[in-house]
Coordinates of C-alpha atoms and ligand atoms in Angstrom, one line a residue:
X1 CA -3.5 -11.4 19.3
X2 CA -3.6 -14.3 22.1
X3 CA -7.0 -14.7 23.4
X4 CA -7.2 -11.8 26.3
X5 CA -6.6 -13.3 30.0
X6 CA -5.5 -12.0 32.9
X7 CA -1.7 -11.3 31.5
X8 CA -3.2 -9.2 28.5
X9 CA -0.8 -6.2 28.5
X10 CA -2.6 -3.4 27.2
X11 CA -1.7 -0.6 24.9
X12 CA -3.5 2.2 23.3
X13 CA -3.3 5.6 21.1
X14 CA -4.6 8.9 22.9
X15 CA -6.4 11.4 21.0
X16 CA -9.0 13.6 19.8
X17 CA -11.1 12.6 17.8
X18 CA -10.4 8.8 17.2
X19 CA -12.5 6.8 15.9
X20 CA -11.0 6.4 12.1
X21 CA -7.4 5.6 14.0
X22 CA -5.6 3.0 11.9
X23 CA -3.4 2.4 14.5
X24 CA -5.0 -0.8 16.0
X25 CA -4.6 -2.6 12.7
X26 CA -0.9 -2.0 12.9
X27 CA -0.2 -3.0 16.3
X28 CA -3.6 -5.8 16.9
X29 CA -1.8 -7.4 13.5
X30 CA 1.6 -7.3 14.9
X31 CA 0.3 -8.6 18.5
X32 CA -1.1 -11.1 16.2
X33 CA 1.3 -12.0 13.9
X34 CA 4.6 -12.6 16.7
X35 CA 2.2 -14.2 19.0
X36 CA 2.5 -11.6 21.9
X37 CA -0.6 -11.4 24.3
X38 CA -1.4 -7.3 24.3
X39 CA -4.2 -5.6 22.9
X40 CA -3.6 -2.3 21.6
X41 CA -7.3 -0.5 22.0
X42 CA -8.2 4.1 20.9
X43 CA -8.4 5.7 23.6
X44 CA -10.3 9.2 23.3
X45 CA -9.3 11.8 25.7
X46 CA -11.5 15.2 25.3
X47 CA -9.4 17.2 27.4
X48 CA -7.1 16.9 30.4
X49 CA -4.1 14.6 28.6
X50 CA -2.3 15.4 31.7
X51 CA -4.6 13.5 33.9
X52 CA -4.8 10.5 31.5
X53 CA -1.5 9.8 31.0
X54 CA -1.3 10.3 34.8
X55 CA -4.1 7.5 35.0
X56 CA -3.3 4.9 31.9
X57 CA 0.2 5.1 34.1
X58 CA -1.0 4.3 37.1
X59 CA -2.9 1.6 35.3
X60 CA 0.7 0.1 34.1
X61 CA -0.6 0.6 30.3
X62 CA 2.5 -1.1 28.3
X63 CA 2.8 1.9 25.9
X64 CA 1.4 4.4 23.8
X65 CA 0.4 6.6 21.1
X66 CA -0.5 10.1 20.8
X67 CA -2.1 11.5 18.4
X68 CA -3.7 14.6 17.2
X69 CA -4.0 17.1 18.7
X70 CA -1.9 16.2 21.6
X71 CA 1.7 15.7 20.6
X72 CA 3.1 18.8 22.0
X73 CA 0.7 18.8 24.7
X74 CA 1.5 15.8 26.2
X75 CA 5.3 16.7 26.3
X76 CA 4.6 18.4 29.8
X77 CA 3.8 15.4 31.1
X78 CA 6.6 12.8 30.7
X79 CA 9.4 11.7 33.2
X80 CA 12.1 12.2 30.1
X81 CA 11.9 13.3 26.2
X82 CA 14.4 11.6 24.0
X83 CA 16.4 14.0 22.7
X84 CA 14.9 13.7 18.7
X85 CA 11.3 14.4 19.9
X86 CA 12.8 17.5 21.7
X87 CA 14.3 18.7 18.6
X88 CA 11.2 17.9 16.7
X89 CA 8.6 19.2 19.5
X90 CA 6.0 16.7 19.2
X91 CA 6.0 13.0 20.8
X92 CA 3.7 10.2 19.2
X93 CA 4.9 7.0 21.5
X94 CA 5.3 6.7 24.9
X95 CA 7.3 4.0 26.9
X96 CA 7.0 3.1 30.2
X97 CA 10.2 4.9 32.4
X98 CA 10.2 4.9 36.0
X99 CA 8.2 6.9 37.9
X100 CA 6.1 7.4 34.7
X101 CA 6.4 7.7 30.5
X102 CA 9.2 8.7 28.3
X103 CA 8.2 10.3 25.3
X104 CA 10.0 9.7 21.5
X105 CA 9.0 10.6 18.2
X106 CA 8.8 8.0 15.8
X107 CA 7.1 9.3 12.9
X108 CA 10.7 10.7 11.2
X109 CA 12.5 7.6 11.9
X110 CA 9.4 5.9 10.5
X111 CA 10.0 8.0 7.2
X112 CA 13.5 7.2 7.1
X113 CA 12.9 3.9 7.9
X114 CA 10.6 3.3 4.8
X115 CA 12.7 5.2 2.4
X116 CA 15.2 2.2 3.2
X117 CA 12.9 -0.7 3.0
X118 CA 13.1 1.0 -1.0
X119 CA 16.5 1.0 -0.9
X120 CA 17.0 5.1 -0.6
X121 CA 19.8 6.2 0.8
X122 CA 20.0 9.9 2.2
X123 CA 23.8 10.8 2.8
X124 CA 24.7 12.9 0.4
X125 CA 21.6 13.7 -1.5
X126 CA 20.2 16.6 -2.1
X127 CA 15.8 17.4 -1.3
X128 CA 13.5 19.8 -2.3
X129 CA 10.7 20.3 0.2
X130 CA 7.7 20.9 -0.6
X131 CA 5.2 22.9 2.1
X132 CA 6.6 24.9 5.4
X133 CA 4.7 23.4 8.0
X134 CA 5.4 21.3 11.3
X135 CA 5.5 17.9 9.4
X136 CA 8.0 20.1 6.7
X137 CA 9.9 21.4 9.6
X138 CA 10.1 18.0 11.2
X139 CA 11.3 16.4 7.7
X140 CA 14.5 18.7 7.3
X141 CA 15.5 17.9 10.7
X142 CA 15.7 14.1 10.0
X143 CA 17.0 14.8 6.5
X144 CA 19.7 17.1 7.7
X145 CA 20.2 14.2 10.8
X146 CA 21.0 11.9 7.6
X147 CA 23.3 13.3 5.8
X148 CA 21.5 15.7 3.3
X149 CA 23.2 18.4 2.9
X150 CA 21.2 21.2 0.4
X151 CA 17.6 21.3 1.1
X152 CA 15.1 23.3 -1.1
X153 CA 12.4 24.4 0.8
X154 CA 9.4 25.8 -1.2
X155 CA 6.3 27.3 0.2
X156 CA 3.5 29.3 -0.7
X157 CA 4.2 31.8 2.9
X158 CA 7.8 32.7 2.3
X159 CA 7.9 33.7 5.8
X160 CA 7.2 30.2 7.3
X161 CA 10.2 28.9 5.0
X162 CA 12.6 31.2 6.1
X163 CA 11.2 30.4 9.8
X164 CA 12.6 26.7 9.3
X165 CA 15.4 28.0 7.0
X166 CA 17.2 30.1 9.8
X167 CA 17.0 27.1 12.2
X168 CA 18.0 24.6 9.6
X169 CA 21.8 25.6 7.7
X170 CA 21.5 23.4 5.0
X171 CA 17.8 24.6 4.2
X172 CA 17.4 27.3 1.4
X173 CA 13.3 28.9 1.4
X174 CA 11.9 29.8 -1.7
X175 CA 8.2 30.8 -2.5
X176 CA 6.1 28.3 -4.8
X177 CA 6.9 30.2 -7.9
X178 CA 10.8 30.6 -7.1
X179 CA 11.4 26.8 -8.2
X180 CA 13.4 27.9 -11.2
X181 CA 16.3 28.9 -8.6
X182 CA 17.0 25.3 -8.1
X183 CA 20.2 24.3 -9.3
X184 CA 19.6 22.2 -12.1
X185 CA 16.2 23.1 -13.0
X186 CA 15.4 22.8 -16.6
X187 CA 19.2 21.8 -17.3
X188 CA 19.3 17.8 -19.1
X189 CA 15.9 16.6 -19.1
X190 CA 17.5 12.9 -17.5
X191 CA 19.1 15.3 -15.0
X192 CA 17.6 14.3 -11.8
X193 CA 19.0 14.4 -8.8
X194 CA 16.8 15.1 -5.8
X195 CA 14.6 13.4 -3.7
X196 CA 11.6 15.3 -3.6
X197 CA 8.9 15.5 -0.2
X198 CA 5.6 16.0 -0.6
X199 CA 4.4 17.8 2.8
X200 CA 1.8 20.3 2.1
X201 CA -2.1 19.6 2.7
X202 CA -2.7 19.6 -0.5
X203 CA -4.3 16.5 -1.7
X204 CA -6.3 15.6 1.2
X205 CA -9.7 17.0 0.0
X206 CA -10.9 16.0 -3.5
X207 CA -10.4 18.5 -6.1
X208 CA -7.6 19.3 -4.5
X209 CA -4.4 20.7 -7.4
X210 CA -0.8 20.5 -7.1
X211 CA 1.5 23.4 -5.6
X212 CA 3.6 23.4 -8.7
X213 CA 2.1 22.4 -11.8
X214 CA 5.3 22.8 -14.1
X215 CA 6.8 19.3 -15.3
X216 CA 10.8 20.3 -15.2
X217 CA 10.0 21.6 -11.6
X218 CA 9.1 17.2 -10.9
X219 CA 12.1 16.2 -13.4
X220 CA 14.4 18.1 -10.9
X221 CA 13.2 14.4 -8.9
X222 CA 14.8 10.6 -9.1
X223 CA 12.1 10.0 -6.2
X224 CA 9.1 11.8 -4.4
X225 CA 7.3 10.6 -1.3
X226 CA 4.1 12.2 -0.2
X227 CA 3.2 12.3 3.2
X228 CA -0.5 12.2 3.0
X229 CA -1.7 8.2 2.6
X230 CA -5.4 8.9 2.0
X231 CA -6.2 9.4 -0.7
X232 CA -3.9 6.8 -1.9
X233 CA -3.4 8.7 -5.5
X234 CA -3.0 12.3 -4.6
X235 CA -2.2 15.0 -7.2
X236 CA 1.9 14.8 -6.1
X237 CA 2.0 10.7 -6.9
X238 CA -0.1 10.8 -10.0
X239 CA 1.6 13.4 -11.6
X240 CA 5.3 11.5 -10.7
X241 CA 3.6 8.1 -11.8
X242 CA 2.6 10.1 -15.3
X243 CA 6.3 11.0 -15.2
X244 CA 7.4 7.2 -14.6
X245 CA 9.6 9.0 -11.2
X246 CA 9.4 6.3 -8.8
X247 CA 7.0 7.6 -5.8
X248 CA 5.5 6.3 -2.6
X249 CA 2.7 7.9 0.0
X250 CA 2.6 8.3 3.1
X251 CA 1.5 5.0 4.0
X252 CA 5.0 3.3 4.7
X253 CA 5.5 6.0 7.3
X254 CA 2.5 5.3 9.2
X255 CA 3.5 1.6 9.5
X256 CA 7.1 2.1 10.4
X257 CA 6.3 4.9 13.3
X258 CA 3.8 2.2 14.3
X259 CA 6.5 -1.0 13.7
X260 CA 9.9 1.3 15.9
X261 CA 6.9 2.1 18.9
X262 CA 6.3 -1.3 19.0
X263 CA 10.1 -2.4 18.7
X264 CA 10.2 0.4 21.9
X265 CA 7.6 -1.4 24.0
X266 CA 8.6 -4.6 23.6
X267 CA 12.2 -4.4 23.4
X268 CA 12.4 -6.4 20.0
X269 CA 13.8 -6.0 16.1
X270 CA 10.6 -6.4 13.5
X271 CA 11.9 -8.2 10.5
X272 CA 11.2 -6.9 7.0
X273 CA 9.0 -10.1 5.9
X274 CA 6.7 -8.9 9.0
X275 CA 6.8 -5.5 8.4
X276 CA 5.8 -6.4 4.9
X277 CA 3.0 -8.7 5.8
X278 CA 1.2 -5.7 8.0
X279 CA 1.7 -3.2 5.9
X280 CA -0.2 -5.3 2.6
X281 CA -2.6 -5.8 5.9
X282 CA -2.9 -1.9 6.0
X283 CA -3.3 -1.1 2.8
X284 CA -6.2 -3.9 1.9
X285 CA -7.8 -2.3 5.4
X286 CA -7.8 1.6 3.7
X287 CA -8.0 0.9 0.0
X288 CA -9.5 -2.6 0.0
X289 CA -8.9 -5.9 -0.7
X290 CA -8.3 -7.5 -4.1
X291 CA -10.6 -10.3 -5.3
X292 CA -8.9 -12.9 -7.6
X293 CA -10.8 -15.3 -9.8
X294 CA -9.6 -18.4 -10.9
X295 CA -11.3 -21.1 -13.1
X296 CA -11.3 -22.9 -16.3
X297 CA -11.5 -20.7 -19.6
X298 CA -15.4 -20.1 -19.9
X299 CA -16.0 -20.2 -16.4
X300 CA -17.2 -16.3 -16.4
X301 CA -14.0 -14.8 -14.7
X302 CA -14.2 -11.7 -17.0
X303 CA -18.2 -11.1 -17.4
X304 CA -18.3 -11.6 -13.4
X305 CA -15.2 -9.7 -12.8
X306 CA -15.8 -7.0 -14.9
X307 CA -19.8 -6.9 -13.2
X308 CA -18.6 -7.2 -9.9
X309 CA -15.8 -4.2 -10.2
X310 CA -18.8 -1.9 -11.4
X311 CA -20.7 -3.0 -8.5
X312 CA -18.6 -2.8 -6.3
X313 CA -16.7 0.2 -7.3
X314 CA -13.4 -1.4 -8.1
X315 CA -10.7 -1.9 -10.8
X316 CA -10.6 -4.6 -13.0
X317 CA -7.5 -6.6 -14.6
X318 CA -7.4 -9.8 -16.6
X319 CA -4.1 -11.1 -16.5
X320 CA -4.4 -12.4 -20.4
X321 CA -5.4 -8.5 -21.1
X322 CA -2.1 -7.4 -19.4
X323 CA 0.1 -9.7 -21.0
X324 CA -1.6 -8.7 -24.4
X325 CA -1.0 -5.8 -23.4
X326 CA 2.9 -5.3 -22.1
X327 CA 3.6 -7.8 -24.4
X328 CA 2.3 -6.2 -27.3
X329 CA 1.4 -9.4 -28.6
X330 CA -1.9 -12.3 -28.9
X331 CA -1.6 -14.9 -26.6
X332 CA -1.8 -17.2 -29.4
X333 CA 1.1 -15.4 -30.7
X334 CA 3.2 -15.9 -27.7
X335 CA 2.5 -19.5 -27.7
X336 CA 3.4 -20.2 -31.5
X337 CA 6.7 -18.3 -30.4
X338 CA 7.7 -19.3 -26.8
X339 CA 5.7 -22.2 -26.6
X340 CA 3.1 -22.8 -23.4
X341 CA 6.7 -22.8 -21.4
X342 CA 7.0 -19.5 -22.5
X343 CA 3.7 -18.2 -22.0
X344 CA 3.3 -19.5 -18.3
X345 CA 6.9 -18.1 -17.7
X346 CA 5.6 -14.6 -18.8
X347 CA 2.2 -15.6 -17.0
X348 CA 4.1 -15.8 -13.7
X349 CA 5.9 -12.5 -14.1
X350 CA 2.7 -10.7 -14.7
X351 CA 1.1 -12.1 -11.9
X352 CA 3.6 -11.3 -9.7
X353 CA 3.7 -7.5 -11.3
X354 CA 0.5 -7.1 -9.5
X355 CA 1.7 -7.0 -6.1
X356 CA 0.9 -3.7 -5.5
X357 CA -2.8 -3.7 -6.6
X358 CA -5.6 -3.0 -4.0
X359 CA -9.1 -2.6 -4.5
X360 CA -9.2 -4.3 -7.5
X361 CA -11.0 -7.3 -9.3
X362 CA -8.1 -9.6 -10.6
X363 CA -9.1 -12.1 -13.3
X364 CA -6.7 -14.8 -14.3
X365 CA -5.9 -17.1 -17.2
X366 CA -7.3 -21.0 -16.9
X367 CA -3.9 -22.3 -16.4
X368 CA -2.5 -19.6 -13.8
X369 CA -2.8 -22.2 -11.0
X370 CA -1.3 -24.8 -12.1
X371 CA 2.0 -23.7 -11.0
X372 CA 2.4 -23.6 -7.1
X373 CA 4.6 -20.5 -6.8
X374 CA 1.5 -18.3 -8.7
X375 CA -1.3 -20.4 -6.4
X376 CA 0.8 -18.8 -3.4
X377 CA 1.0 -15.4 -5.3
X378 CA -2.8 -15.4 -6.0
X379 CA -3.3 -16.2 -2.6
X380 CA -1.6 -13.3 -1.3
X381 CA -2.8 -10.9 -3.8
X382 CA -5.9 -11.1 -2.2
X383 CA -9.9 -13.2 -1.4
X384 CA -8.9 -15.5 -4.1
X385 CA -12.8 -17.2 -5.9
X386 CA -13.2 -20.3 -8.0
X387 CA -15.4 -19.9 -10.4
X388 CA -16.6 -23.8 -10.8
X389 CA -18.5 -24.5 -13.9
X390 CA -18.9 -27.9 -15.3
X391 CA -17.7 -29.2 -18.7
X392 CA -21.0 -28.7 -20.3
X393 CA -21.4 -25.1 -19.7
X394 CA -17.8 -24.5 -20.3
X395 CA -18.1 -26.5 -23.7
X396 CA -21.3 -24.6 -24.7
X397 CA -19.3 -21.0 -23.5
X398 CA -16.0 -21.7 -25.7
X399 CA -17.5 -23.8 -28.8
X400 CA -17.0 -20.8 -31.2
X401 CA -13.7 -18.7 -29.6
X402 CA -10.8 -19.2 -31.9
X403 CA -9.1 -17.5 -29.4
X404 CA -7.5 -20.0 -27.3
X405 CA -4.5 -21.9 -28.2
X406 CA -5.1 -25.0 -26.1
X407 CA -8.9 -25.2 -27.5
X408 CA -8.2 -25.8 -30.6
X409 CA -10.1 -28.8 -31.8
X410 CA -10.7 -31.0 -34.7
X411 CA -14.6 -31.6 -34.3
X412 CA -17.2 -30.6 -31.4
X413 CA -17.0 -34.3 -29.7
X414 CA -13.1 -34.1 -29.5
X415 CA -13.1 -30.3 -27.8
X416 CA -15.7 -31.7 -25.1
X417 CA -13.3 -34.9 -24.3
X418 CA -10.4 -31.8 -24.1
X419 CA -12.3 -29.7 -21.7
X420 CA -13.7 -33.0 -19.4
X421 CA -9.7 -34.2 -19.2
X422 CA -8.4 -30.7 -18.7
X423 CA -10.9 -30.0 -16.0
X424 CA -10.4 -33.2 -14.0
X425 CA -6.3 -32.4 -14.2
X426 CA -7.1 -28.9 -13.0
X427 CA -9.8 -29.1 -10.9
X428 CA -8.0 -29.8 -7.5
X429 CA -5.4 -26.9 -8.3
X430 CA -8.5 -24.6 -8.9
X431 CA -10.2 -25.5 -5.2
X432 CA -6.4 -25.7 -3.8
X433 CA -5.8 -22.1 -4.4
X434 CA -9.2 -20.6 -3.4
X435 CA -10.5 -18.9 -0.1
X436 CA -14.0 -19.4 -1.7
X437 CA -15.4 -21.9 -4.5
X438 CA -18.9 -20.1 -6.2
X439 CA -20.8 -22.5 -8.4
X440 CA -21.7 -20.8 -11.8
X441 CA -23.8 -23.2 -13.7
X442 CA -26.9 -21.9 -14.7
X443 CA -26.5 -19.1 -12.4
X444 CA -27.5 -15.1 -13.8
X445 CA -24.2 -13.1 -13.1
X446 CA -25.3 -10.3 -10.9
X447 CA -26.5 -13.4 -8.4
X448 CA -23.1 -14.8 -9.0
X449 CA -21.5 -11.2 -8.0
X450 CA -23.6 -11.1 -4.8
X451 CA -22.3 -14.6 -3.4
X452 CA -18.6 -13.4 -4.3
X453 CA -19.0 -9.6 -3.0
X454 CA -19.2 -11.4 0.5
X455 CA -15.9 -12.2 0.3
X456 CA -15.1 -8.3 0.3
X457 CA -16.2 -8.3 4.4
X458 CA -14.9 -11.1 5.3
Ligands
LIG1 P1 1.5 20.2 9.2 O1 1.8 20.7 10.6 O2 0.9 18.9 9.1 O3 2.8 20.2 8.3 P2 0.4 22.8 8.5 O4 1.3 23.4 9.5 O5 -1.0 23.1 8.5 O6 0.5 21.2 8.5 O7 1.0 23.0 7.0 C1 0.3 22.9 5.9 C2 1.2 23.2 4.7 O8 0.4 23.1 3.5 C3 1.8 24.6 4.7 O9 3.1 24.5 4.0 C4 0.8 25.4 3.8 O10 1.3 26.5 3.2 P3 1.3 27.9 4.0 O11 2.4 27.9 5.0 O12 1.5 29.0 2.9 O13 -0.1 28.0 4.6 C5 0.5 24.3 2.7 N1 -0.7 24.6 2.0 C6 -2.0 24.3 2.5 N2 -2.9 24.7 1.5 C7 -2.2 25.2 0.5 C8 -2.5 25.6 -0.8 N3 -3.8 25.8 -1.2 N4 -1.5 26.0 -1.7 C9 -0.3 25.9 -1.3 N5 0.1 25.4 -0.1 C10 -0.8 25.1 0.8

C-alpha cells in the first residue's frame, strides 16, 4: 500500500459479522506488493445491504466483497450479474458498471484456479463430492463447467443430493454409507482415480470426525481438497496425508477468489510469483510465522528452539534431526560417504523441503548459511534469529560432543583455534542472513526465548 492521499482508491468487503475477515491481508498485500495506491478496509453492514451498496456506489468505492451472509442478498441490487454467479446464486465481488455494480462469483474460479497452480487438470476426470450443501452445489457446477464428466455426490440427507443431482446430469447422489457404489471402490488398492472435495462442515469445530471413516472409500482418491482452511489440519487432510494422497485446504481458494476480484478491479493479470508471495503472507497471518535459528554449533539453537516451541506453542524441526532422519543415516556418516559436498547438497534439499512449514521453530545446522541460495531460503521460511555466542562459550558447549564431523580435534588448544577461525569465516554469513541477532553468552535460556518470541509480532 502507497501512503493514503487524496487519490487513495478505496475498496472494501461487506458483511456480517466481520471482524476476523482475512480479506484485507489479501488485497492490503497485493495493494502493497504491485505498488497500487488503494486501501481495501471491512466494512460491516447490520442490515439494509441494499442501501450500502447504494451508498459505497455513490461513494465511487473501486470494488468489493461480499460476504456472509449477504451473497444472495445483495444479487437484488446490481446493475448486471455475470452469468456464472447467476448459475451459482451467490456473488462475492463487485465491480464498478455504469449506473452502479456488477456482481461475479469468484470463489469457484478461485478453486479451479488453485487446483492449477498444483498442476490439476479437470477435463476428463472423474470427483466424488463430499457434503450436499450450497458450497457442494456450487462445486459440481464448476466441475461439470470443466470438463468432469461423472460426479459422486455423497451426503448424509439423500434428499439434498438428489436436489443438486436432478439439476446437475453428470452428478450421481448417494447417502454417506452408499460409497461402496462407486465404480472402482475397493478394486486395485493403487487404483485411484478421482479427485475427491471435501465440502461438508465437518472439521470446523474441534472434535470434529470424518463423514466416512473407511480407508478404500479415500484410496478411490489421486487428490482431495478440503474447503474449510481453518483449522489448517482438519480430519479430511490428515487422514489423506496418513494415506500419502496429495491434499490441499481451503486456503488456495480464499486467495485466488481474492487474487481474480482484484484482477476484476484493476483490469490486470497477477503473476504466479505474486500470487505465491501473498498466499505464504496468508498462511504465516492464520497459522503463524516460522522462526529460524541460525548460529555456530553450540550456539543453543536446539535447547532455545526446543524452549521456545513449548512456550510458545509451536513445532520444532532441526534440520540435522531431519536429515538423520530421511536419510536414515548419522551426519558423520554422510560425511565419511559424500563428503561435506555431499552433506551441504543434502543440507540444501532439506531446507528447501520445508517450504510448507508454518508455526513452527526451525533450527539449522552451523554451516546452513554459508551457501547464498539457503540464506535466501531461510529468509523466506520465516523471522530468521542468530544465535551469537562467542568462541569461549561455544568451546566450553562442544568440548566433549563426538558428534560433529568438522570438531574433531587433536588436543583442547587446537579445537579452540578451530572454533575462533571457523567463527570469524562465518560470522558475517550468520548476521547476513538474520532479521534479528540475540546475544547468548551467559544468558539463562527462557530470557533468551523472551528476546526472540518478539520476533513472533513483529
Ligand atoms: P454450505 O452452504 O457452506 O455448503 P451447508 O449448506 O450448511 O453449508 O452444508 C453443510 C454440509 O455439511 C451438508 O452437506 C451437511 O449434510 P446434511 O445436508 O445432511 O445436513 C454436512 N454436514 C454437516 N454436519 C454433518 C455431520 N455431522 N455429518 C455429516 N454431514 C454433515
Amino acid at each position: 500500500m502507497k501512503e493514503i492521499d487524496g487519490k487513495t482508491k478505496v475498496l472494501g468487503v461487506i458483511g456480517n459479522p466481520i471482524e476476523h475477515t482475512l480479506s484485507p491481508v489479501i488485497h492490503n498485500s497485493l495493494c502493497r506488493i504491485l505498488g497500487i495506491n488503494a486501501v481495501y478496509v471491512p466494512i460491516h453492514v447490520e442490515n439494509n445491504i441494499g442501501s450500502a451498496v447504494k451508498g459505497l456506489c455513490a461513494a465511487k468505492v473501486a470494488g468489493l466483497n461480499i460476504t456472509v451472509p449477504y451473497k444472495q442478498e445483495v444479487m437484488e441490487n446490481l446493475v448486471e450479474i455475470d452469468p456464472l454467479a447467476q448459475r451459482i446464486g451467490a456473488v462475492n465481488t463487485l465491480v464498478p458498471h455504469e449506473g452502479g455494480y456488477k456482481g461475479y462469483n469468484t470463489d469457484m474460479p478461485g478453486l479451479k484456479r488453485a487446483l492449477e497452480s498444483k498442476g490439476i487438470s479437470l477435463a476428463g476426470r472423474k470427483a466424488i463430492v463430499i457434503g450436499a450443501g450450497g458450497a457442494s452445489r456450487a462445486v459440481c457446477i464448476m466441475l461439470m463447467d470443466n470438463g468432469v464428466d461423472e460426479i459422486y455426490l455423497l451426503n448424509r440427507s439423500l434428499d439434498k443430493a438428489q436436489a443438486i443431482a436432478a439439476e446437475i446430469p453428470c452428478v450421481k447422489a448417494l447417502g454417506l454409507d452408499e460409497y461402496d457404489k462407486i465404480p472402482f471402490y475397493n478394486a486395485d488398492e493403487k487404483n485411484s482415480r478421482y479427485i475427491m472435495f471435501q465440502c461438508t462442515s465437518l472439521g470446523l469445530k474441534p472434535g470434529d470426525k470424518l463423514a466416512i471413516e473407511d480407508d478404500a472409500f479415500y484410496r478411490l482418491a489421486d487428490y482431495g481438497y478440503d474447503l474449510i482452511y481453518n483449522p489448517a489440519n482438519t480430519p479430511f487432510i490428515n487422514k489423506l496425508k496418513s494415506m500419502n494422497i496429495s491434499c490441499d485446504n481451503g486456503l488456495s481458494m480464499l486467495l485466488y477468489q481474492g487474487l481474480i476480484a482484484f484482477e476484476y478491479w484493476f483490469d490486470i493479470k497477477i503473476s504466479q510469483e505474486v500470487s505465491q508471495k501473498v498466499y505464504d503472507i496468508l498462511r504465516r497471518k492464520l497459522y503463524g510465522d516460522n522462526i529460524v535459528l541460525v548460529g555456530y554449533m553450540g550456539s543453543g539453537k536446539t535447547s532455545v528452539g526446543k524452549e521456545l516451541s513449548e512456550k510458545y506453542n509451536m513445532n520444532f524441526v532441526d534440520t540435522d534431526e531431519y536429515i538423520v532422519k530421511t536419510q536414515a543415516k548419522s551426519i558423520n556418516k554422510i560425511f565419511e560417504e559424500s563428503g561435506e559436498a555431499g552433506f551441504r547438497k543434502i543440507e540444501s534439499d532439506s531446507i528447501a523441503s520445508l517450504s510448507g512449514l508454518c508455526n513452527t521453530v526451525i533450527s539449522t545446522g552451523g554451516g546452513a548459511v554459508i551457501s547464498s541460495e539457503n540464506r535466501e531460503m531461510l529468509k523466506k521460511l520465516g523471522r530468521v534469529v542468530y544465535l551469537k555466542a562467542d568462541t569461549e562459550t561455544i568451546f566450553n558447549r562442544v568440548r566433549h560432543d563426538d558428534q560433529r564431523p568438522l570438531l574433531k580435534s587433536e588436543s583442547e588448544e587446537e579445537l579452540k583455534n578451530r572454533i575462533e577461525n571457523m567463527l570469524s569465516v562465518r560470522r558475517a554469513y550468520y548476521e547476513t542472513a538474520a532479521h534479528k541477532v540475540v546475544v547468548t553468552d551467559n544468558r539463562a535460556i527462557l530470557d533468551i526465548v523472551e528476546e526472540i518470541a518478539e520476533e513472533l509480532s513483529e
